[in-house]
Coordinates of C-alpha atoms and ligand atoms in Angstrom, one line a residue:
X907 CA -24.1 148.4 173.2
X908 CA -23.7 145.1 171.3
X909 CA -26.9 143.2 170.7
X910 CA -26.6 139.5 171.1
X911 CA -29.1 137.5 169.1
X912 CA -29.8 134.0 168.1
X913 CA -28.9 133.2 164.5
X914 CA -31.7 131.9 162.3
X915 CA -31.5 128.2 161.7
X916 CA -30.7 128.6 158.0
X917 CA -27.7 130.7 158.9
X918 CA -26.6 128.2 161.6
X919 CA -26.9 125.4 159.0
X920 CA -24.9 127.2 156.4
X921 CA -22.1 127.9 158.9
X922 CA -22.1 124.2 159.8
X923 CA -22.1 123.3 156.1
X924 CA -19.0 125.5 155.6
X925 CA -17.1 123.2 157.9
X926 CA -18.4 119.9 156.7
X927 CA -18.5 120.6 153.0
X928 CA -15.1 122.1 152.0
X929 CA -15.7 121.3 148.3
X930 CA -17.9 119.0 146.1
X931 CA -15.8 116.0 146.9
X932 CA -16.7 116.4 150.6
X933 CA -20.4 116.0 149.6
X934 CA -19.6 113.0 147.5
X935 CA -17.7 111.5 150.4
X936 CA -20.5 112.1 152.9
X937 CA -23.1 110.6 150.6
X938 CA -21.0 107.5 149.7
X939 CA -20.3 107.0 153.4
X940 CA -24.1 107.1 154.0
X941 CA -24.6 104.4 151.4
X942 CA -21.9 102.2 152.9
X943 CA -23.4 102.7 156.4
X944 CA -26.7 101.6 154.9
X945 CA -25.1 98.3 153.9
X946 CA -25.0 98.9 150.2
X947 CA -23.5 96.3 147.9
X948 CA -23.3 98.7 145.0
X949 CA -22.8 102.5 144.9
X950 CA -23.1 104.6 141.7
X951 CA -21.9 108.1 141.7
X952 CA -22.4 110.9 139.1
X953 CA -20.4 114.1 139.4
X954 CA -21.4 116.6 136.7
X955 CA -19.5 119.8 136.1
X956 CA -17.1 119.0 138.9
X957 CA -20.0 118.5 141.2
X958 CA -21.4 122.0 140.8
X959 CA -24.4 121.3 138.7
X960 CA -25.1 117.7 139.9
X961 CA -23.9 115.1 142.4
X962 CA -26.0 111.9 142.4
X963 CA -25.4 108.9 144.6
X964 CA -27.5 105.8 144.2
X965 CA -27.3 102.7 146.4
X966 CA -29.1 99.5 147.1
X967 CA -28.8 99.8 150.9
X968 CA -31.5 99.5 153.5
X969 CA -33.4 102.7 152.4
X970 CA -35.6 105.0 154.5
X971 CA -39.3 105.4 155.3
X972 CA -41.0 108.8 154.8
X973 CA -40.7 109.4 158.5
X974 CA -36.9 108.6 158.3
X975 CA -36.6 111.0 155.4
X976 CA -38.0 113.9 157.4
X977 CA -35.6 113.2 160.2
X978 CA -32.6 112.5 157.9
X979 CA -32.5 116.1 156.8
X980 CA -32.8 117.6 160.3
X981 CA -29.7 118.6 162.0
X982 CA -28.2 116.3 164.6
X983 CA -30.6 113.5 163.7
X984 CA -28.9 110.2 163.1
X985 CA -29.7 106.5 163.3
X986 CA -26.0 105.7 164.1
X987 CA -25.7 106.6 167.8
X988 CA -28.4 104.3 169.3
X989 CA -26.8 104.5 172.8
X990 CA -25.4 108.0 172.6
X991 CA -22.0 106.5 173.1
X992 CA -19.4 108.6 171.2
X993 CA -16.6 106.5 172.4
X994 CA -17.4 103.4 170.4
X995 CA -18.3 104.5 166.9
X996 CA -18.5 101.7 164.3
X997 CA -20.2 103.6 161.5
X998 CA -18.7 106.1 159.1
X999 CA -21.3 108.8 160.0
X1000 CA -22.4 109.7 163.5
X1001 CA -23.1 113.4 163.7
X1002 CA -26.3 113.7 161.6
X1003 CA -24.9 116.8 159.9
X1004 CA -24.2 115.8 156.3
X1005 CA -27.7 115.8 154.8
X1006 CA -28.9 119.0 156.5
X1007 CA -25.6 120.8 155.6
X1008 CA -26.0 119.8 152.0
X1009 CA -29.6 120.9 152.1
X1010 CA -28.7 124.2 153.5
X1011 CA -26.3 125.2 150.6
X1012 CA -27.8 123.3 147.6
X1013 CA -31.0 121.9 146.2
X1014 CA -31.2 118.4 147.7
X1015 CA -33.6 115.6 146.9
X1016 CA -33.6 112.1 148.4
X1017 CA -35.7 109.3 147.0
X1018 CA -35.7 106.2 149.1
X1019 CA -37.4 102.8 149.5
X1020 CA -36.7 100.2 152.1
X1021 CA -36.6 96.7 150.6
X1022 CA -39.9 95.7 152.4
X1023 CA -41.9 98.7 151.2
X1024 CA -43.8 98.7 148.0
X1025 CA -43.7 102.5 147.6
X1026 CA -40.8 104.9 147.4
X1027 CA -40.8 108.4 148.9
X1028 CA -39.0 111.6 148.0
X1029 CA -38.1 114.6 150.1
X1030 CA -36.5 117.9 148.9
X1031 CA -34.6 120.6 150.7
X1032 CA -33.9 123.8 148.8
X1033 CA -31.4 126.2 150.3
X1034 CA -32.6 125.1 153.8
X1035 CA -36.4 124.9 153.0
X1036 CA -37.8 121.4 153.4
X1037 CA -40.8 120.2 151.5
X1038 CA -42.9 117.3 152.9
X1039 CA -42.2 113.8 151.4
X1040 CA -44.2 112.7 148.4
X1041 CA -44.5 109.4 146.6
X1042 CA -42.1 108.6 143.8
X1043 CA -40.9 105.7 141.7
X1044 CA -37.6 104.1 142.9
X1045 CA -36.2 100.6 143.3
X1046 CA -35.2 99.5 146.8
X1047 CA -32.4 101.6 148.1
X1048 CA -31.7 105.3 148.1
X1049 CA -30.9 108.0 145.5
X1050 CA -29.6 111.3 146.6
X1051 CA -29.3 114.2 144.2
X1052 CA -27.5 117.4 144.9
X1053 CA -28.0 120.3 142.4
X1054 CA -26.5 123.7 142.3
X1055 CA -24.1 123.1 145.2
X1056 CA -23.1 126.2 147.1
X1057 CA -25.7 128.4 145.3
X1058 CA -26.8 129.6 148.8
X1059 CA -23.2 130.3 149.8
X1060 CA -21.7 132.4 147.0
X1061 CA -18.4 132.9 149.0
X1062 CA -17.7 129.2 148.8
X1063 CA -18.7 129.0 145.2
X1064 CA -16.0 131.5 144.3
X1065 CA -13.3 129.2 145.7
X1066 CA -14.2 126.2 143.6
X1067 CA -11.5 125.1 141.2
X1068 CA -11.8 123.9 137.6
X1069 CA -14.4 121.2 137.2
X1070 CA -11.7 118.7 136.2
X1071 CA -9.9 119.4 139.5
X1072 CA -13.0 119.1 141.6
X1073 CA -13.9 115.9 139.8
X1074 CA -10.4 114.5 140.5
X1075 CA -10.9 115.2 144.2
X1076 CA -14.3 113.5 144.1
X1077 CA -12.7 110.4 142.4
X1078 CA -10.0 110.4 145.1
X1079 CA -12.7 110.4 147.8
X1080 CA -14.5 107.5 146.2
X1081 CA -11.3 105.5 145.6
X1082 CA -10.2 105.9 149.2
X1083 CA -13.5 104.5 150.5
X1084 CA -13.5 101.8 147.8
X1085 CA -10.0 100.5 148.8
X1086 CA -11.3 99.3 152.2
X1087 CA -14.5 97.8 150.8
X1088 CA -13.6 95.4 148.0
X1089 CA -16.9 93.5 148.5
X1090 CA -18.8 96.7 147.4
X1091 CA -19.1 97.7 143.8
X1092 CA -18.5 101.3 142.8
X1093 CA -18.9 103.4 139.7
X1094 CA -18.3 107.0 139.1
X1095 CA -19.2 109.0 136.0
X1096 CA -19.3 112.6 134.9
X1097 CA -22.8 112.3 133.3
X1098 CA -21.5 111.2 129.9
X1099 CA -18.6 108.7 130.6
X1100 CA -17.9 106.2 133.3
X1101 CA -14.6 107.2 134.8
X1102 CA -14.3 104.6 137.5
X1103 CA -15.7 101.1 137.5
X1104 CA -14.8 98.9 140.4
X1105 CA -16.9 95.7 140.4
X1106 CA -17.6 94.0 143.7
X1107 CA -14.9 91.4 144.5
X1108 CA -16.2 88.5 146.6
X1109 CA -14.1 86.2 148.7
X1110 CA -11.2 86.3 151.1
X1111 CA -10.6 89.9 152.2
X1112 CA -6.8 89.8 151.8
X1113 CA -7.0 88.5 148.3
X1114 CA -9.9 90.7 147.2
X1115 CA -8.3 93.7 148.7
X1116 CA -5.2 93.3 146.7
X1117 CA -7.3 93.1 143.5
X1118 CA -9.1 96.3 144.5
X1119 CA -5.8 98.0 145.3
X1120 CA -4.6 96.9 141.8
X1121 CA -7.6 98.6 140.3
X1122 CA -7.2 101.8 142.3
X1123 CA -3.4 102.2 142.7
X1124 CA -2.4 100.4 139.5
X1125 CA -1.2 96.9 138.4
X1126 CA 2.4 97.9 139.0
X1127 CA 1.7 98.5 142.7
X1128 CA 0.0 95.1 143.1
X1129 CA 2.9 93.4 141.2
X1130 CA 5.5 94.9 143.4
X1131 CA 3.7 94.9 146.7
X1132 CA 4.7 93.1 149.9
X1133 CA 2.0 92.0 152.2
X1134 CA 1.8 93.4 155.8
X1135 CA 0.1 91.6 158.6
X1136 CA 1.0 92.4 162.2
X1137 CA -0.8 92.5 165.5
X1138 CA 0.1 94.1 168.8
X1139 CA -1.9 94.7 172.0
X1140 CA -5.2 94.2 170.3
X1141 CA -4.3 96.4 167.3
X1142 CA -4.1 94.7 163.9
X1143 CA -2.3 96.2 160.8
X1144 CA -2.8 94.6 157.4
X1145 CA -2.3 95.8 153.9
X1146 CA 0.3 96.0 151.1
X1147 CA 3.4 98.1 150.7
X1148 CA 5.6 98.6 147.6
X1149 CA 9.1 97.6 147.3
X1150 CA 11.4 100.6 147.8
X1151 CA 12.6 100.4 144.1
X1152 CA 9.0 101.6 143.2
X1153 CA 8.8 104.9 144.8
X1154 CA 7.3 108.3 144.2
X1155 CA 8.3 111.9 144.4
X1156 CA 5.4 112.7 146.7
X1157 CA 3.4 111.0 149.4
X1158 CA 0.1 111.0 147.4
X1159 CA 0.1 107.2 147.2
X1160 CA 0.1 106.5 151.0
X1161 CA -3.3 105.4 152.3
X1162 CA -4.4 104.6 155.8
X1163 CA -7.7 103.3 156.8
X1164 CA -8.6 103.1 160.5
X1165 CA -11.6 100.8 161.2
X1166 CA -12.7 101.2 157.6
X1167 CA -12.4 104.9 157.7
X1168 CA -9.9 106.5 155.3
X1169 CA -7.9 109.1 157.2
X1170 CA -5.1 111.5 156.5
X1171 CA -2.7 111.1 159.2
X1172 CA 0.7 112.7 159.8
X1173 CA 1.6 109.9 162.1
X1174 CA 1.3 107.5 159.2
X1175 CA 3.6 109.5 156.9
X1176 CA 6.1 109.8 159.7
X1177 CA 6.0 106.1 160.5
X1178 CA 6.3 105.1 156.9
X1179 CA 9.3 107.4 156.5
X1180 CA 10.9 105.9 159.5
X1181 CA 10.3 102.3 158.2
X1182 CA 11.7 103.0 154.8
X1183 CA 14.4 105.3 156.0
X1184 CA 17.4 103.1 155.2
X1185 CA 16.1 101.8 151.9
X1186 CA 14.9 105.1 150.4
X1187 CA 16.6 108.4 149.8
X1188 CA 15.3 111.8 150.8
X1189 CA 12.6 113.1 148.6
X1190 CA 11.4 109.6 147.6
X1191 CA 8.1 108.3 149.0
X1192 CA 7.0 104.7 149.1
X1193 CA 3.5 103.5 148.0
X1194 CA 1.5 102.0 150.8
X1195 CA -2.1 101.0 151.6
X1196 CA -2.5 100.1 155.2
X1197 CA -5.6 99.0 157.1
X1198 CA -5.6 99.4 160.9
X1199 CA -8.2 97.8 163.1
X1200 CA -8.3 99.0 166.7
X1201 CA -10.8 98.7 169.5
X1202 CA -13.2 101.6 168.8
X1203 CA -12.7 103.0 172.3
X1204 CA -9.0 103.5 171.7
X1205 CA -9.5 106.0 168.9
X1206 CA -11.4 109.3 168.8
X1207 CA -12.9 109.9 165.4
X1208 CA -14.7 113.0 166.5
X1209 CA -11.8 115.4 166.1
X1210 CA -12.2 116.8 162.6
X1211 CA -15.2 118.4 160.9
X1212 CA -14.8 116.2 157.8
X1213 CA -13.9 113.2 160.0
X1214 CA -10.6 113.0 158.0
X1215 CA -8.4 112.8 161.0
X1216 CA -8.4 110.6 164.1
X1217 CA -6.7 110.7 167.4
X1218 CA -5.2 107.6 168.9
X1219 CA -5.2 107.1 172.7
X1220 CA -1.8 105.6 172.4
X1221 CA -0.1 107.1 169.3
X1222 CA 3.3 105.6 170.2
X1223 CA 1.8 102.1 170.1
X1224 CA 0.3 102.7 166.7
X1225 CA 3.5 104.2 165.4
X1226 CA 5.6 101.4 166.7
X1227 CA 3.2 98.8 165.2
X1228 CA 3.5 100.5 161.8
X1229 CA 7.2 100.9 161.8
X1230 CA 7.8 97.4 163.0
X1231 CA 5.4 95.8 160.6
X1232 CA 6.7 97.6 157.6
X1233 CA 10.3 96.9 158.4
X1234 CA 9.6 93.2 158.9
X1235 CA 7.7 93.1 155.6
X1236 CA 10.5 94.8 153.8
X1237 CA 13.1 92.4 155.3
X1238 CA 10.9 89.6 154.2
X1239 CA 11.1 90.8 150.6
X1240 CA 14.8 89.7 150.7
X1241 CA 16.6 91.1 147.6
X1242 CA 13.5 91.5 145.4
X1243 CA 13.5 94.7 143.3
X1244 CA 10.6 96.2 141.4
X1245 CA 9.7 94.5 138.2
X1246 CA 9.5 98.0 136.7
X1247 CA 13.3 98.2 136.7
X1248 CA 13.8 95.6 134.0
X1249 CA 10.9 97.1 132.0
X1250 CA 12.6 100.5 132.2
X1251 CA 15.9 99.1 131.2
X1252 CA 14.5 97.3 128.2
X1253 CA 12.4 100.1 127.0
X1254 CA 15.5 102.3 127.1
X1255 CA 17.4 99.8 125.0
X1256 CA 14.7 99.5 122.4
X1257 CA 11.7 101.7 123.1
X1258 CA 9.5 100.3 120.3
X1259 CA 10.1 96.7 121.0
X1260 CA 7.9 96.6 124.1
X1261 CA 4.4 95.6 123.2
X1262 CA 1.7 98.1 124.3
X1263 CA 0.6 95.7 127.0
X1264 CA 4.0 95.4 128.5
X1265 CA 2.1 94.7 131.7
X1266 CA 2.6 91.1 130.5
X1267 CA 6.4 91.2 131.2
X1268 CA 6.0 91.4 134.9
X1269 CA 4.0 88.3 134.8
X1270 CA 7.0 86.4 133.5
X1271 CA 9.1 87.9 136.2
X1272 CA 6.5 87.2 138.8
X1273 CA 6.7 83.5 137.9
X1274 CA 10.2 83.6 139.1
X1275 CA 9.6 83.5 142.8
X1276 CA 12.5 84.5 145.0
X1277 CA 13.1 82.3 148.0
X1278 CA 12.1 84.5 150.8
X1279 CA 14.4 84.3 153.8
X1280 CA 12.3 83.3 156.8
X1281 CA 12.3 85.6 159.8
X1282 CA 14.5 83.2 161.7
X1283 CA 16.7 82.5 158.7
X1284 CA 17.6 86.1 157.9
X1285 CA 20.1 86.8 160.7
X1286 CA 21.8 83.5 160.1
X1287 CA 22.1 84.2 156.4
X1288 CA 23.5 87.5 157.3
X1289 CA 26.2 85.9 159.5
X1290 CA 27.0 83.5 156.7
X1291 CA 27.2 86.5 154.3
X1292 CA 29.6 88.2 156.7
X1293 CA 31.9 85.2 156.7
X1294 CA 31.6 84.6 153.0
X1295 CA 32.4 88.2 152.3
X1296 CA 35.1 88.7 154.8
X1297 CA 38.0 88.3 152.5
X1298 CA 36.9 90.7 149.7
X1299 CA 36.6 93.4 152.4
X1300 CA 40.2 93.1 153.4
X1301 CA 41.9 92.0 150.2
X1302 CA 42.4 94.6 147.6
X1303 CA 43.0 94.2 143.9
X1304 CA 43.1 90.4 143.7
X1305 CA 43.4 89.0 140.2
X1306 CA 40.3 87.7 138.4
X1307 CA 40.2 83.9 138.7
X1308 CA 40.3 81.5 135.8
X1309 CA 37.1 80.1 134.2
X1310 CA 34.3 79.2 136.6
X1311 CA 34.3 75.5 137.6
X1312 CA 32.1 73.4 135.3
X1313 CA 29.8 72.2 138.2
X1314 CA 29.1 75.9 138.8
X1315 CA 25.4 76.1 139.4
X1316 CA 23.0 78.6 137.8
X1317 CA 20.3 77.8 140.2
X1318 CA 21.1 80.6 142.6
X1319 CA 18.5 83.4 142.1
X1320 CA 21.2 85.9 141.3
X1321 CA 23.1 83.3 139.2
X1322 CA 26.8 82.7 138.6
X1323 CA 29.2 85.6 138.1
X1324 CA 30.7 85.7 134.6
X1325 CA 32.5 89.0 134.3
X1326 CA 33.1 92.4 135.7
X1327 CA 32.6 95.3 133.3
X1328 CA 34.1 98.8 133.7
X1329 CA 35.3 97.8 137.1
X1330 CA 31.8 98.6 138.3
X1331 CA 29.3 96.0 137.2
X1332 CA 29.1 92.3 137.8
X1333 CA 27.4 90.3 135.1
X1334 CA 26.0 87.0 136.2
X1335 CA 24.2 84.3 134.3
X1336 CA 21.0 82.9 135.8
X1337 CA 19.0 79.8 134.8
X1338 CA 16.7 81.9 132.7
X1339 CA 18.4 85.3 132.1
X1340 CA 21.1 87.5 133.3
X1341 CA 21.7 89.8 136.2
X1342 CA 23.8 93.0 136.3
X1343 CA 24.9 94.1 139.7
X1344 CA 26.1 97.5 140.7
X1345 CA 29.0 96.4 143.0
X1346 CA 29.3 99.5 145.0
X1347 CA 25.5 99.9 145.7
X1348 CA 25.3 96.2 146.6
X1349 CA 28.3 96.2 148.8
X1350 CA 27.1 99.3 150.6
X1351 CA 23.8 97.7 151.4
X1352 CA 25.5 94.5 152.7
X1353 CA 27.9 96.5 154.9
X1354 CA 24.9 98.5 156.2
X1355 CA 23.0 95.4 157.1
X1356 CA 26.0 93.9 158.8
X1357 CA 26.5 97.0 160.8
X1358 CA 22.9 96.9 161.9
X1359 CA 23.2 93.2 162.7
X1360 CA 26.4 93.7 164.7
X1361 CA 24.8 96.5 166.6
X1362 CA 21.8 94.4 167.4
X1363 CA 24.1 91.7 168.8
X1364 CA 25.7 94.1 171.2
X1365 CA 27.9 96.5 169.5
X1366 CA 30.1 96.9 166.5
X1367 CA 33.7 95.8 166.7
X1368 CA 36.0 98.9 166.7
X1369 CA 39.5 99.3 165.4
X1370 CA 41.9 101.8 166.9
X1371 CA 43.5 104.4 164.6
X1372 CA 47.3 104.5 164.9
X1373 CA 47.1 108.3 164.4
X1374 CA 43.8 109.7 165.7
X1375 CA 42.3 111.9 163.0
X1376 CA 41.2 115.5 163.7
X1377 CA 38.3 116.7 161.7
X1378 CA 37.5 120.4 161.7
X1379 CA 33.8 121.3 161.6
X1380 CA 31.7 124.3 162.6
X1381 CA 30.6 124.5 166.2
X1382 CA 27.0 123.4 165.5
X1383 CA 28.0 120.3 163.7
X1384 CA 30.5 119.5 166.4
X1385 CA 27.7 119.7 168.9
X1386 CA 25.5 117.3 167.0
X1387 CA 28.3 114.8 166.9
X1388 CA 29.2 115.2 170.6
X1389 CA 25.5 115.0 171.6
X1390 CA 25.3 111.6 169.9
X1391 CA 28.8 110.4 170.9
X1392 CA 27.5 107.5 173.0
X1393 CA 25.3 106.1 170.3
X1394 CA 28.1 106.5 167.7
X1395 CA 30.4 104.6 170.0
X1396 CA 28.0 101.7 169.9
X1397 CA 28.2 101.9 166.2
X1398 CA 32.0 101.6 166.4
X1399 CA 32.9 105.3 166.0
X1400 CA 34.8 106.8 168.9
X1401 CA 34.6 110.6 168.7
X1402 CA 35.7 113.3 171.2
X1403 CA 35.4 117.1 171.1
X1404 CA 38.7 118.7 170.1
X1405 CA 38.6 122.4 171.0
X1406 CA 35.5 124.2 169.9
X1407 CA 35.8 123.7 166.1
X1408 CA 36.9 120.1 165.7
X1409 CA 36.5 116.5 166.8
X1410 CA 39.1 113.8 167.1
X1411 CA 38.3 110.3 165.9
X1412 CA 40.1 107.6 167.8
X1413 CA 38.4 104.4 166.7
X1414 CA 36.3 103.4 163.7
X1415 CA 34.1 100.3 163.0
X1416 CA 36.4 97.5 161.9
X1417 CA 33.9 96.5 159.2
X1418 CA 34.6 99.7 157.3
X1419 CA 38.3 98.8 156.7
X1420 CA 40.1 101.6 155.1
X1421 CA 37.4 104.3 155.2
X1422 CA 37.7 107.9 154.3
X1423 CA 37.2 109.1 157.9
X1424 CA 37.0 112.8 157.3
X1425 CA 34.2 112.3 154.7
X1426 CA 32.4 110.0 157.0
X1427 CA 32.5 112.4 160.0
X1428 CA 31.3 115.3 157.8
X1429 CA 28.5 113.3 156.3
X1430 CA 27.4 112.0 159.7
X1431 CA 27.3 115.5 161.1
X1432 CA 25.1 116.6 158.2
X1433 CA 22.9 113.5 158.7
X1434 CA 22.5 114.4 162.4
X1435 CA 21.9 118.1 161.7
X1436 CA 19.3 117.5 159.1
X1437 CA 16.7 116.0 161.4
X1438 CA 17.6 117.9 164.5
X1439 CA 15.8 116.3 167.4
X1440 CA 12.9 115.2 165.3
X1441 CA 14.0 111.6 165.3
X1442 CA 16.1 109.7 167.8
X1443 CA 19.4 108.4 166.7
X1444 CA 18.0 104.9 167.1
X1445 CA 15.2 105.7 164.6
X1446 CA 17.8 107.1 162.3
X1447 CA 20.1 104.1 162.8
X1448 CA 19.6 102.7 159.4
X1449 CA 20.5 106.0 157.7
X1450 CA 23.6 106.4 159.9
X1451 CA 24.7 102.8 159.1
X1452 CA 24.1 103.7 155.4
X1453 CA 26.3 106.7 155.7
X1454 CA 29.0 104.6 157.3
X1455 CA 28.6 101.8 154.8
X1456 CA 28.9 104.2 151.9
X1457 CA 32.3 105.2 153.2
X1458 CA 33.5 101.7 153.7
X1459 CA 32.2 100.0 150.6
X1460 CA 33.8 98.5 147.6
X1461 CA 34.2 101.5 145.4
X1462 CA 33.2 101.4 141.8
X1463 CA 36.4 100.9 139.9
X1464 CA 37.9 98.1 142.0
X1465 CA 38.7 94.9 140.2
X1466 CA 37.0 91.8 141.7
X1467 CA 37.8 88.1 141.1
X1468 CA 35.1 85.6 140.1
X1469 CA 35.1 84.2 143.7
X1470 CA 34.7 87.6 145.2
X1471 CA 31.9 88.4 142.8
X1472 CA 30.1 85.1 143.6
X1473 CA 30.5 85.8 147.3
X1474 CA 28.9 89.1 146.8
X1475 CA 25.9 87.6 144.9
X1476 CA 25.4 84.9 147.6
X1477 CA 25.6 87.5 150.3
X1478 CA 22.9 89.6 148.5
X1479 CA 20.6 86.6 148.3
X1480 CA 20.8 86.0 152.0
X1481 CA 20.6 89.6 153.2
X1482 CA 17.3 91.3 153.8
X1483 CA 16.7 94.5 151.9
X1484 CA 19.6 93.9 149.6
X1485 CA 17.6 94.7 146.4
X1486 CA 18.2 98.4 146.8
X1487 CA 20.7 100.8 148.1
X1488 CA 19.9 103.2 150.9
X1489 CA 18.5 105.7 148.4
X1490 CA 16.0 103.3 146.9
X1491 CA 18.0 102.6 143.8
X1492 CA 18.2 99.0 142.7
X1493 CA 21.4 97.2 143.4
X1494 CA 20.8 94.9 140.5
X1495 CA 18.8 94.6 137.3
X1496 CA 17.6 91.3 136.0
X1497 CA 16.8 90.7 132.4
X1498 CA 14.9 87.5 131.5
X1499 CA 16.0 85.4 128.6
X1500 CA 12.7 85.9 126.9
X1501 CA 13.1 89.7 127.2
X1502 CA 16.6 89.5 125.7
X1503 CA 15.2 87.3 122.9
X1504 CA 12.6 89.9 122.3
X1505 CA 15.3 92.5 122.0
X1506 CA 16.8 90.6 119.1
X1507 CA 13.5 89.9 117.5
X1508 CA 13.7 86.2 118.2
X1509 CA 10.2 86.3 119.7
Ligands
LIG2093 P1 -25.0 110.6 159.8 O1 -24.5 109.8 158.6 O2 -24.0 111.2 160.6 O3 -26.0 109.9 160.6 P2 -26.4 112.2 157.7 O4 -26.9 113.5 157.7 O5 -25.3 111.9 156.7 O6 -25.8 111.9 159.2 O7 -27.6 111.2 157.6 C1 -28.7 111.2 158.5 C2 -29.4 109.9 158.5 O8 -30.0 109.6 157.3 C3 -28.5 108.7 158.8 O9 -28.2 108.5 160.1 C4 -29.3 107.5 158.2 O10 -30.1 107.0 159.1 C5 -30.1 108.2 157.1 N1 -29.4 108.0 155.7 C6 -28.7 108.9 155.1 N2 -28.3 108.4 153.9 C7 -28.8 107.2 153.8 C8 -28.8 106.1 152.8 N3 -28.1 106.3 151.6 N4 -29.5 105.0 153.0 C9 -30.2 104.8 154.2 N5 -30.2 105.8 155.1 C10 -29.6 106.9 155.0
LIG2094 MG1 -23.6 110.6 157.0

């Protein structure tokens, strides 16, 4: 016979603690959240020994009375659910579990004083045993100290990583919370040094947030960020996202905050991937910091023990908002590329010439503000670009023109073409520097954008092949192509099955000119196979257009005349997203005259 018995409360609390407190950083997160919920203007954190020997969080929030202190360390006691309504949670905490959980597995002391009180009180909980409050000295606010974390749960203690690793996790937790709260000052130290110092930034939230993001994610991010601001059906998405030319090999720099709560959300990463799909290659991840505000009743925050995940009532709506807002923001960035590109180029030419504070250089480049195509202007610019660039697409091997006309203006952002080098690079002179364009990458991007624009306007013009081309493929890839044949036809590619191991191509997009059809079909099949059914063809459209564009682009090695080169530059200026190819590599590098002068020691 089994004997069912009720577990003692200390055991129950330790079990609960195991869920809430995965590692020291989780305790840091819970305590800082409490400080923020208490309306703190300043939060100071100390994490000694990776949080094992001491975690201390001090705030200047509303504080607690002795009676509050007693309740605060009891399980399921909270001040944050005054109406018992779990469907409209506005605070970071709501379960009343953090303090009792910490008290169950560590030595906890809380000293607190409400602003109106002239006496502070302190309560201690030691491995689950609570002592009554006693008077202590403490300025208004609350100081929580956690010593010997997990001493009461040796199993958890064994799984702790090196102090430096645990400290890094704790810093990450504080930084995530700090991003959304620029009006609150934060510090974090390890007991001997201050590792994080984020002063409170007053003023307009958009501006102060960018400064806070610069402090947390780095100046480079802030210098190369594009603002996001979109609203749909009562949901508002704001924040900043990086230009595609500033990407990372992992998604560690993608942050989402929902109603002020930092969350890790697969939906976010998927939506970001979709939004950057045709401007960034596989394996590259953009940097984003996004803040989503939704009506509290449309999101369930009570789905994860550490409150790190949320569930949206209408996930499709949120995803659509993110993808749409990010795409619009990237299109608004026109042909901008990251300022880091020129820095990289220069440091490679002359590594020692860059002053240590080469963060100054982007300032010079920032001053050069690109004219941003307006939302309404972009498609028109694209149409113009298509016209302007029509001839270079069909003519081949025209002779370089004579000298550029004297009235030739340098006022265009990408300047006036001067020469073509190695049959690959266009060199242009601008008002205050020079621009080097990778003609293949640039043309590929323009073709891709024109394909997408043509598609949006009701279909891509097709061109019949005199002799249909048969492409042999394995059965699985044939199937992927046949499954998507209708959508591909909209894109101008007419494909039919041809026996079991081949397809026959009858028509191709006219835009592509003399494309390598076999290569195109093989790449498209791979492209379709890679994602399986995970993304609809429509979601992958940018990437499919990119694959097509790559096969129809001006190859490196083709001679271009000055007029053709200038047409390409003008088309880039008026085409959204033209600053990078579909893999996130820049289509051009700009060197400022001051930088060139530095290279030659003239400055
Ligand atoms: P929750 O945050 O879910 O309410 P906690 O166990 O973290 O649960 O905290 C319990 C209660 O203690 C809170 O509801 C709050 O009233 C009080 N409290 C905790 N930390 C602070 C603090 N730093 N300042 C003021 N009150 C606090
Ligand atoms: Mg809490």
